[in-house]
Amino acid sequence: MQIKLFSFNPFQVNSYLLINNDNECIIIDAGCYNECEKSMLSNYLKENKLALKRVLNTHLHLDHIFGNKFLYESYGLRPEAHQADEFLIKRFPLMARNFGIAANDTIELGKYLRNGDKIVLGDIELTTLHTPGHSPGGVSFYAPKDNCLFSGDSLFMGSIGRTDLGGGDFDDLRKSIEEQLFTLPENTIVFPGHGPKSSIGFEKNSNPFF
């Protein structure tokens, strides 16, 4: 599996393209916001002859879903996320106004993701881990064959996600990380929703929240 990282929008969301050996790909957290960022993504797909097959969301806060409508209109793909976060889609315009962001709407989900769901695309194999706390429907995606984790806004290098937004819960987030993420092999590389990558072992030993 190849991983291409884009850093999109004013919140600097990490959007990840996962590319298999057949030039098919999955995007995790399509944060592309303006026309330049949308073109950057679509041009990369075109220039590298990649076929986008699935649009996954670790959660549905506005900064992680800016590009969902664009991808639906361009490629006919609806986003996939945990049902417990679906209420955030209706709150999208309000959240955008609260942050002073010019964004009016997004797209409804096409499929719900549940804890334990397997996502397979050629040699790409992901396991969905429900990791609520930052949001009720937060999920992480674990790729055991590639020894990596896409943690969304649950776990960062030296930090964890904020829990003061709608539906956030600090105790739930700590429990999610301890029971779902810190039980993974310590050499698992962590690709978070913002900031630099880390590892499970480093966070277990060094993260000040634990």
Tab-separated table of N, CA and C in Angstrom, residues 42-149:
chain	number	residue	atom	x	y	z
A	42	SER	N	-7.746	16.220	-7.529
A	42	SER	CA	-8.215	15.610	-8.781
A	42	SER	C	-7.089	15.489	-9.800
A	43	ASN	N	-6.204	16.460	-9.860
A	43	ASN	CA	-5.075	16.382	-10.790
A	43	ASN	C	-4.119	15.257	-10.405
A	44	TYR	N	-3.918	15.066	-9.104
A	44	TYR	CA	-3.044	13.968	-8.663
A	44	TYR	C	-3.639	12.628	-9.087
A	45	LEU	N	-4.945	12.468	-8.921
A	45	LEU	CA	-5.603	11.232	-9.353
A	45	LEU	C	-5.467	11.028	-10.858
A	46	LYS	N	-5.684	12.094	-11.612
A	46	LYS	CA	-5.625	11.990	-13.073
A	46	LYS	C	-4.218	11.727	-13.560
A	47	GLU	N	-3.252	12.489	-13.043
A	47	GLU	CA	-1.874	12.365	-13.520
A	47	GLU	C	-1.271	11.008	-13.188
A	48	ASN	N	-1.723	10.406	-12.093
A	48	ASN	CA	-1.187	9.109	-11.699
A	48	ASN	C	-2.100	7.950	-12.101
A	49	LYS	N	-3.141	8.275	-12.881
A	49	LYS	CA	-4.080	7.289	-13.412
A	49	LYS	C	-4.655	6.412	-12.306
A	50	LEU	N	-5.137	7.085	-11.257
A	50	LEU	CA	-5.690	6.398	-10.101
A	50	LEU	C	-7.208	6.389	-10.160
A	51	ALA	N	-7.784	5.269	-9.777
A	51	ALA	CA	-9.237	5.134	-9.723
A	51	ALA	C	-9.680	5.208	-8.268
A	52	LEU	N	-10.357	6.290	-7.909
A	52	LEU	CA	-10.856	6.456	-6.545
A	52	LEU	C	-12.077	5.565	-6.349
A	53	LYS	N	-12.049	4.724	-5.308
A	53	LYS	CA	-13.100	3.740	-5.109
A	53	LYS	C	-13.942	3.974	-3.856
A	54	ARG	N	-13.362	4.533	-2.810
A	54	ARG	CA	-14.119	4.721	-1.571
A	54	ARG	C	-13.672	5.997	-0.879
A	55	VAL	N	-14.626	6.619	-0.196
A	55	VAL	CA	-14.393	7.844	0.566
A	55	VAL	C	-14.737	7.545	2.017
A	56	LEU	N	-13.720	7.489	2.880
A	56	LEU	CA	-13.918	7.138	4.282
A	56	LEU	C	-13.701	8.362	5.159
A	57	ASN	N	-14.461	8.432	6.243
A	57	ASN	CA	-14.282	9.495	7.221
A	57	ASN	C	-14.035	8.911	8.604
A	58	THR	N	-12.993	9.423	9.266
A	58	THR	CA	-12.767	9.016	10.655
A	58	THR	C	-13.827	9.620	11.573
A	59	HIS	N	-14.345	10.780	11.206
A	59	HIS	CA	-15.452	11.421	11.918
A	59	HIS	C	-15.973	12.532	11.022
A	60	LEU	N	-17.036	13.211	11.477
A	60	LEU	CA	-17.725	14.128	10.573
A	60	LEU	C	-17.685	15.583	11.017
A	61	HIS	N	-16.642	15.985	11.737
A	61	HIS	CA	-16.442	17.416	11.972
A	61	HIS	C	-16.130	18.092	10.644
A	62	LEU	N	-16.519	19.360	10.539
A	62	LEU	CA	-16.521	20.017	9.231
A	62	LEU	C	-15.174	19.996	8.527
A	63	ASP	N	-14.066	20.127	9.266
A	63	ASP	CA	-12.764	20.208	8.614
A	63	ASP	C	-12.359	18.910	7.921
A	64	HIS	N	-12.983	17.810	8.314
A	64	HIS	CA	-12.654	16.507	7.722
A	64	HIS	C	-13.592	16.125	6.581
A	65	ILE	N	-14.616	16.947	6.323
A	65	ILE	CA	-15.606	16.561	5.308
A	65	ILE	C	-15.807	17.625	4.236
A	66	PHE	N	-14.976	18.658	4.220
A	66	PHE	CA	-15.138	19.712	3.221
A	66	PHE	C	-15.191	19.162	1.808
A	67	GLY	N	-14.411	18.134	1.518
A	67	GLY	CA	-14.314	17.628	0.152
A	67	GLY	C	-15.332	16.571	-0.229
A	68	ASN	N	-16.184	16.170	0.706
A	68	ASN	CA	-17.094	15.060	0.416
A	68	ASN	C	-18.061	15.360	-0.730
A	69	LYS	N	-18.626	16.547	-0.741
A	69	LYS	CA	-19.568	16.893	-1.807
A	69	LYS	C	-18.861	16.946	-3.150
A	70	PHE	N	-17.677	17.523	-3.174
A	70	PHE	CA	-16.887	17.589	-4.412
A	70	PHE	C	-16.604	16.193	-4.955
A	71	LEU	N	-16.234	15.262	-4.083
A	71	LEU	CA	-15.928	13.912	-4.540
A	71	LEU	C	-17.174	13.189	-5.027
A	72	TYR	N	-18.309	13.459	-4.398
A	72	TYR	CA	-19.558	12.859	-4.872
A	72	TYR	C	-19.910	13.396	-6.257
A	73	GLU	N	-19.792	14.705	-6.428
A	73	GLU	CA	-20.146	15.303	-7.713
A	73	GLU	C	-19.161	14.921	-8.808
A	74	SER	N	-17.904	14.675	-8.448
A	74	SER	CA	-16.876	14.371	-9.446
A	74	SER	C	-16.750	12.886	-9.757
A	75	TYR	N	-16.961	12.036	-8.730
A	75	TYR	CA	-16.701	10.609	-8.895
A	75	TYR	C	-17.888	9.721	-8.521
A	76	GLY	N	-18.977	10.335	-8.069
A	76	GLY	CA	-20.180	9.565	-7.743
A	76	GLY	C	-20.062	8.721	-6.490
A	77	LEU	N	-19.133	9.072	-5.600
A	77	LEU	CA	-18.898	8.288	-4.392
A	77	LEU	C	-19.433	9.022	-3.171
A	78	ARG	N	-20.297	8.363	-2.430
A	78	ARG	CA	-20.773	8.939	-1.177
A	78	ARG	C	-19.817	8.554	-0.040
A	79	PRO	N	-19.684	9.418	0.953
A	79	PRO	CA	-18.774	9.125	2.065
A	79	PRO	C	-19.312	8.036	2.973
A	80	GLU	N	-18.408	7.383	3.685
A	80	GLU	CA	-18.744	6.342	4.645
A	80	GLU	C	-18.209	6.751	6.012
A	81	ALA	N	-19.051	6.594	7.044
A	81	ALA	CA	-18.662	6.967	8.398
A	81	ALA	C	-19.566	6.231	9.378
A	82	HIS	N	-19.286	6.394	10.662
A	82	HIS	CA	-20.098	5.761	11.701
A	82	HIS	C	-21.414	6.521	11.870
A	83	GLN	N	-22.482	5.784	12.057
A	83	GLN	CA	-23.810	6.388	12.136
A	83	GLN	C	-23.937	7.388	13.293
A	84	ALA	N	-23.203	7.164	14.378
A	84	ALA	CA	-23.331	8.031	15.550
A	84	ALA	C	-22.868	9.460	15.277
A	85	ASP	N	-22.160	9.669	14.185
A	85	ASP	CA	-21.725	11.024	13.818
A	85	ASP	C	-22.635	11.674	12.790
A	86	GLU	N	-23.676	11.005	12.352
A	86	GLU	CA	-24.492	11.511	11.254
A	86	GLU	C	-25.140	12.856	11.588
A	87	PHE	N	-25.435	13.097	12.855
A	87	PHE	CA	-26.067	14.360	13.254
A	87	PHE	C	-25.184	15.562	12.905
A	88	LEU	N	-23.878	15.354	12.789
A	88	LEU	CA	-22.966	16.447	12.494
A	88	LEU	C	-23.124	16.957	11.067
A	89	ILE	N	-23.664	16.136	10.182
A	89	ILE	CA	-23.909	16.591	8.811
A	89	ILE	C	-24.933	17.721	8.814
A	90	LYS	N	-25.981	17.572	9.605
A	90	LYS	CA	-27.007	18.624	9.686
A	90	LYS	C	-26.448	19.877	10.344
A	91	ARG	N	-25.455	19.728	11.194
A	91	ARG	CA	-24.860	20.877	11.875
A	91	ARG	C	-23.768	21.552	11.059
A	92	PHE	N	-23.464	21.008	9.891
A	92	PHE	CA	-22.355	21.506	9.083
A	92	PHE	C	-22.444	23.011	8.807
A	93	PRO	N	-23.589	23.541	8.316
A	93	PRO	CA	-23.642	24.992	8.047
A	93	PRO	C	-23.422	25.829	9.298
A	94	LEU	N	-23.985	25.405	10.425
A	94	LEU	CA	-23.817	26.146	11.677
A	94	LEU	C	-22.363	26.117	12.134
A	95	MET	N	-21.739	24.947	12.066
A	95	MET	CA	-20.339	24.841	12.466
A	95	MET	C	-19.460	25.735	11.593
A	96	ALA	N	-19.757	25.757	10.297
A	96	ALA	CA	-18.975	26.590	9.386
A	96	ALA	C	-19.106	28.059	9.763
A	97	ARG	N	-20.321	28.519	10.033
A	97	ARG	CA	-20.514	29.915	10.416
A	97	ARG	C	-19.795	30.224	11.727
A	98	ASN	N	-19.852	29.286	12.679
A	98	ASN	CA	-19.201	29.511	13.970
A	98	ASN	C	-17.693	29.690	13.834
A	99	PHE	N	-17.110	29.037	12.839
A	99	PHE	CA	-15.669	29.145	12.623
A	99	PHE	C	-15.317	30.193	11.564
A	100	GLY	N	-16.328	30.912	11.072
A	100	GLY	CA	-16.082	31.929	10.065
A	100	GLY	C	-15.675	31.368	8.726
A	101	ILE	N	-16.184	30.172	8.413
A	101	ILE	CA	-15.827	29.471	7.183
A	101	ILE	C	-16.969	29.592	6.176
A	102	ALA	N	-16.639	29.886	4.932
A	102	ALA	CA	-17.649	29.964	3.881
A	102	ALA	C	-17.932	28.572	3.338
A	103	ALA	N	-18.930	27.918	3.901
A	103	ALA	CA	-19.318	26.578	3.444
A	103	ALA	C	-20.794	26.386	3.771
A	104	ASN	N	-21.557	25.962	2.796
A	104	ASN	CA	-23.002	25.915	2.969
A	104	ASN	C	-23.569	24.519	3.212
A	105	ASP	N	-23.032	23.528	2.532
A	105	ASP	CA	-23.610	22.194	2.690
A	105	ASP	C	-22.572	21.126	2.366
A	106	THR	N	-22.938	19.885	2.674
A	106	THR	CA	-22.101	18.741	2.360
A	106	THR	C	-23.013	17.649	1.812
A	107	ILE	N	-22.601	16.410	1.838
A	107	ILE	CA	-23.367	15.323	1.231
A	107	ILE	C	-23.702	14.283	2.279
A	108	GLU	N	-24.828	13.635	2.139
A	108	GLU	CA	-25.248	12.585	3.069
A	108	GLU	C	-24.371	11.343	2.919
A	109	LEU	N	-24.363	10.550	3.977
A	109	LEU	CA	-23.571	9.319	3.951
A	109	LEU	C	-24.172	8.298	2.993
A	110	GLY	N	-23.304	7.470	2.450
A	110	GLY	CA	-23.755	6.387	1.597
A	110	GLY	C	-23.753	5.052	2.305
A	111	LYS	N	-22.920	4.931	3.349
A	111	LYS	CA	-22.803	3.660	4.056
A	111	LYS	C	-22.311	3.926	5.466
A	112	TYR	N	-22.846	3.156	6.413
A	112	TYR	CA	-22.397	3.261	7.790
A	112	TYR	C	-21.243	2.293	8.042
A	113	LEU	N	-20.267	2.749	8.794
A	113	LEU	CA	-19.159	1.903	9.223
A	113	LEU	C	-19.367	1.502	10.670
A	114	ARG	N	-19.087	0.252	10.986
A	114	ARG	CA	-19.241	-0.256	12.348
A	114	ARG	C	-17.926	-0.827	12.845
A	115	ASN	N	-17.821	-0.916	14.166
A	115	ASN	CA	-16.625	-1.491	14.756
A	115	ASN	C	-16.385	-2.898	14.221
A	116	GLY	N	-15.179	-3.156	13.780
A	116	GLY	CA	-14.828	-4.475	13.251
A	116	GLY	C	-15.024	-4.636	11.765
A	117	ASP	N	-15.663	-3.671	11.097
A	117	ASP	CA	-15.861	-3.781	9.650
A	117	ASP	C	-14.519	-3.868	8.932
A	118	LYS	N	-14.443	-4.760	7.942
A	118	LYS	CA	-13.256	-4.903	7.112
A	118	LYS	C	-13.450	-4.132	5.813
A	119	ILE	N	-12.446	-3.399	5.438
A	119	ILE	CA	-12.461	-2.646	4.186
A	119	ILE	C	-11.310	-3.176	3.346
A	120	VAL	N	-11.641	-3.776	2.218
A	120	VAL	CA	-10.626	-4.429	1.382
A	120	VAL	C	-10.704	-3.865	-0.027
A	121	LEU	N	-9.568	-3.456	-0.542
A	121	LEU	CA	-9.461	-2.998	-1.928
A	121	LEU	C	-8.120	-3.488	-2.460
A	122	GLY	N	-8.149	-4.617	-3.169
A	122	GLY	CA	-6.908	-5.218	-3.625
A	122	GLY	C	-6.043	-5.600	-2.440
A	123	ASP	N	-4.792	-5.104	-2.421
A	123	ASP	CA	-3.889	-5.445	-1.330
A	123	ASP	C	-4.064	-4.532	-0.108
A	124	ILE	N	-4.999	-3.582	-0.172
A	124	ILE	CA	-5.306	-2.733	0.980
A	124	ILE	C	-6.318	-3.445	1.867
A	125	GLU	N	-5.978	-3.590	3.136
A	125	GLU	CA	-6.900	-4.199	4.092
A	125	GLU	C	-6.936	-3.340	5.353
A	126	LEU	N	-8.113	-2.818	5.662
A	126	LEU	CA	-8.314	-1.979	6.834
A	126	LEU	C	-9.348	-2.604	7.749
A	127	THR	N	-9.148	-2.435	9.049
A	127	THR	CA	-10.157	-2.803	10.038
A	127	THR	C	-10.655	-1.531	10.709
A	128	THR	N	-11.963	-1.379	10.769
A	128	THR	CA	-12.569	-0.211	11.397
A	128	THR	C	-12.624	-0.415	12.904
A	129	LEU	N	-12.097	0.558	13.645
A	129	LEU	CA	-12.136	0.537	15.108
A	129	LEU	C	-12.957	1.721	15.583
A	130	HIS	N	-14.043	1.457	16.291
A	130	HIS	CA	-14.859	2.547	16.822
A	130	HIS	C	-14.128	3.165	18.003
A	131	THR	N	-13.779	4.442	17.879
A	131	THR	CA	-12.996	5.135	18.918
A	131	THR	C	-13.688	6.440	19.301
A	132	PRO	N	-14.843	6.347	19.956
A	132	PRO	CA	-15.575	7.565	20.328
A	132	PRO	C	-14.851	8.356	21.405
A	133	GLY	N	-15.226	9.613	21.514
A	133	GLY	CA	-14.656	10.489	22.525
A	133	GLY	C	-14.446	11.882	21.966
A	134	HIS	N	-13.698	11.979	20.879
A	134	HIS	CA	-13.596	13.258	20.172
A	134	HIS	C	-14.952	13.588	19.553
A	135	SER	N	-15.588	12.578	19.033
A	135	SER	CA	-16.981	12.644	18.570
A	135	SER	C	-17.596	11.281	18.837
A	136	PRO	N	-18.938	11.192	18.904
A	136	PRO	CA	-19.571	9.903	19.240
A	136	PRO	C	-19.284	8.797	18.236
A	137	GLY	N	-19.143	9.173	16.975
A	137	GLY	CA	-18.939	8.167	15.935
A	137	GLY	C	-17.522	8.112	15.406
A	138	GLY	N	-16.581	8.618	16.163
A	138	GLY	CA	-15.198	8.578	15.705
A	138	GLY	C	-14.719	7.159	15.474
A	139	VAL	N	-14.001	6.953	14.383
A	139	VAL	CA	-13.402	5.653	14.102
A	139	VAL	C	-11.945	5.848	13.711
A	140	SER	N	-11.181	4.792	13.872
A	140	SER	CA	-9.810	4.724	13.382
A	140	SER	C	-9.735	3.543	12.421
A	141	PHE	N	-8.780	3.593	11.504
A	141	PHE	CA	-8.610	2.523	10.525
A	141	PHE	C	-7.239	1.890	10.698
A	142	TYR	N	-7.241	0.599	10.996
A	142	TYR	CA	-6.003	-0.143	11.243
A	142	TYR	C	-5.681	-1.019	10.054
A	143	ALA	N	-4.446	-0.896	9.562
A	143	ALA	CA	-3.979	-1.702	8.434
A	143	ALA	C	-2.894	-2.652	8.937
A	144	PRO	N	-3.255	-3.864	9.387
A	144	PRO	CA	-2.267	-4.758	9.994
A	144	PRO	C	-1.155	-5.178	9.034
A	145	LYS	N	-1.478	-5.413	7.760
A	145	LYS	CA	-0.456	-5.829	6.797
A	145	LYS	C	0.595	-4.746	6.581
A	146	ASP	N	0.172	-3.497	6.712
A	146	ASP	CA	1.081	-2.376	6.484
A	146	ASP	C	1.530	-1.723	7.785
A	147	ASN	N	1.127	-2.316	8.909
A	147	ASN	CA	1.621	-1.901	10.210
A	147	ASN	C	1.367	-0.418	10.487
A	148	CYS	N	0.142	0.043	10.185
A	148	CYS	CA	-0.151	1.449	10.412
A	148	CYS	C	-1.604	1.656	10.820
A	149	LEU	N	-1.845	2.809	11.402
A	149	LEU	CA	-3.152	3.187	11.930
A	149	LEU	C	-3.458	4.611	11.504
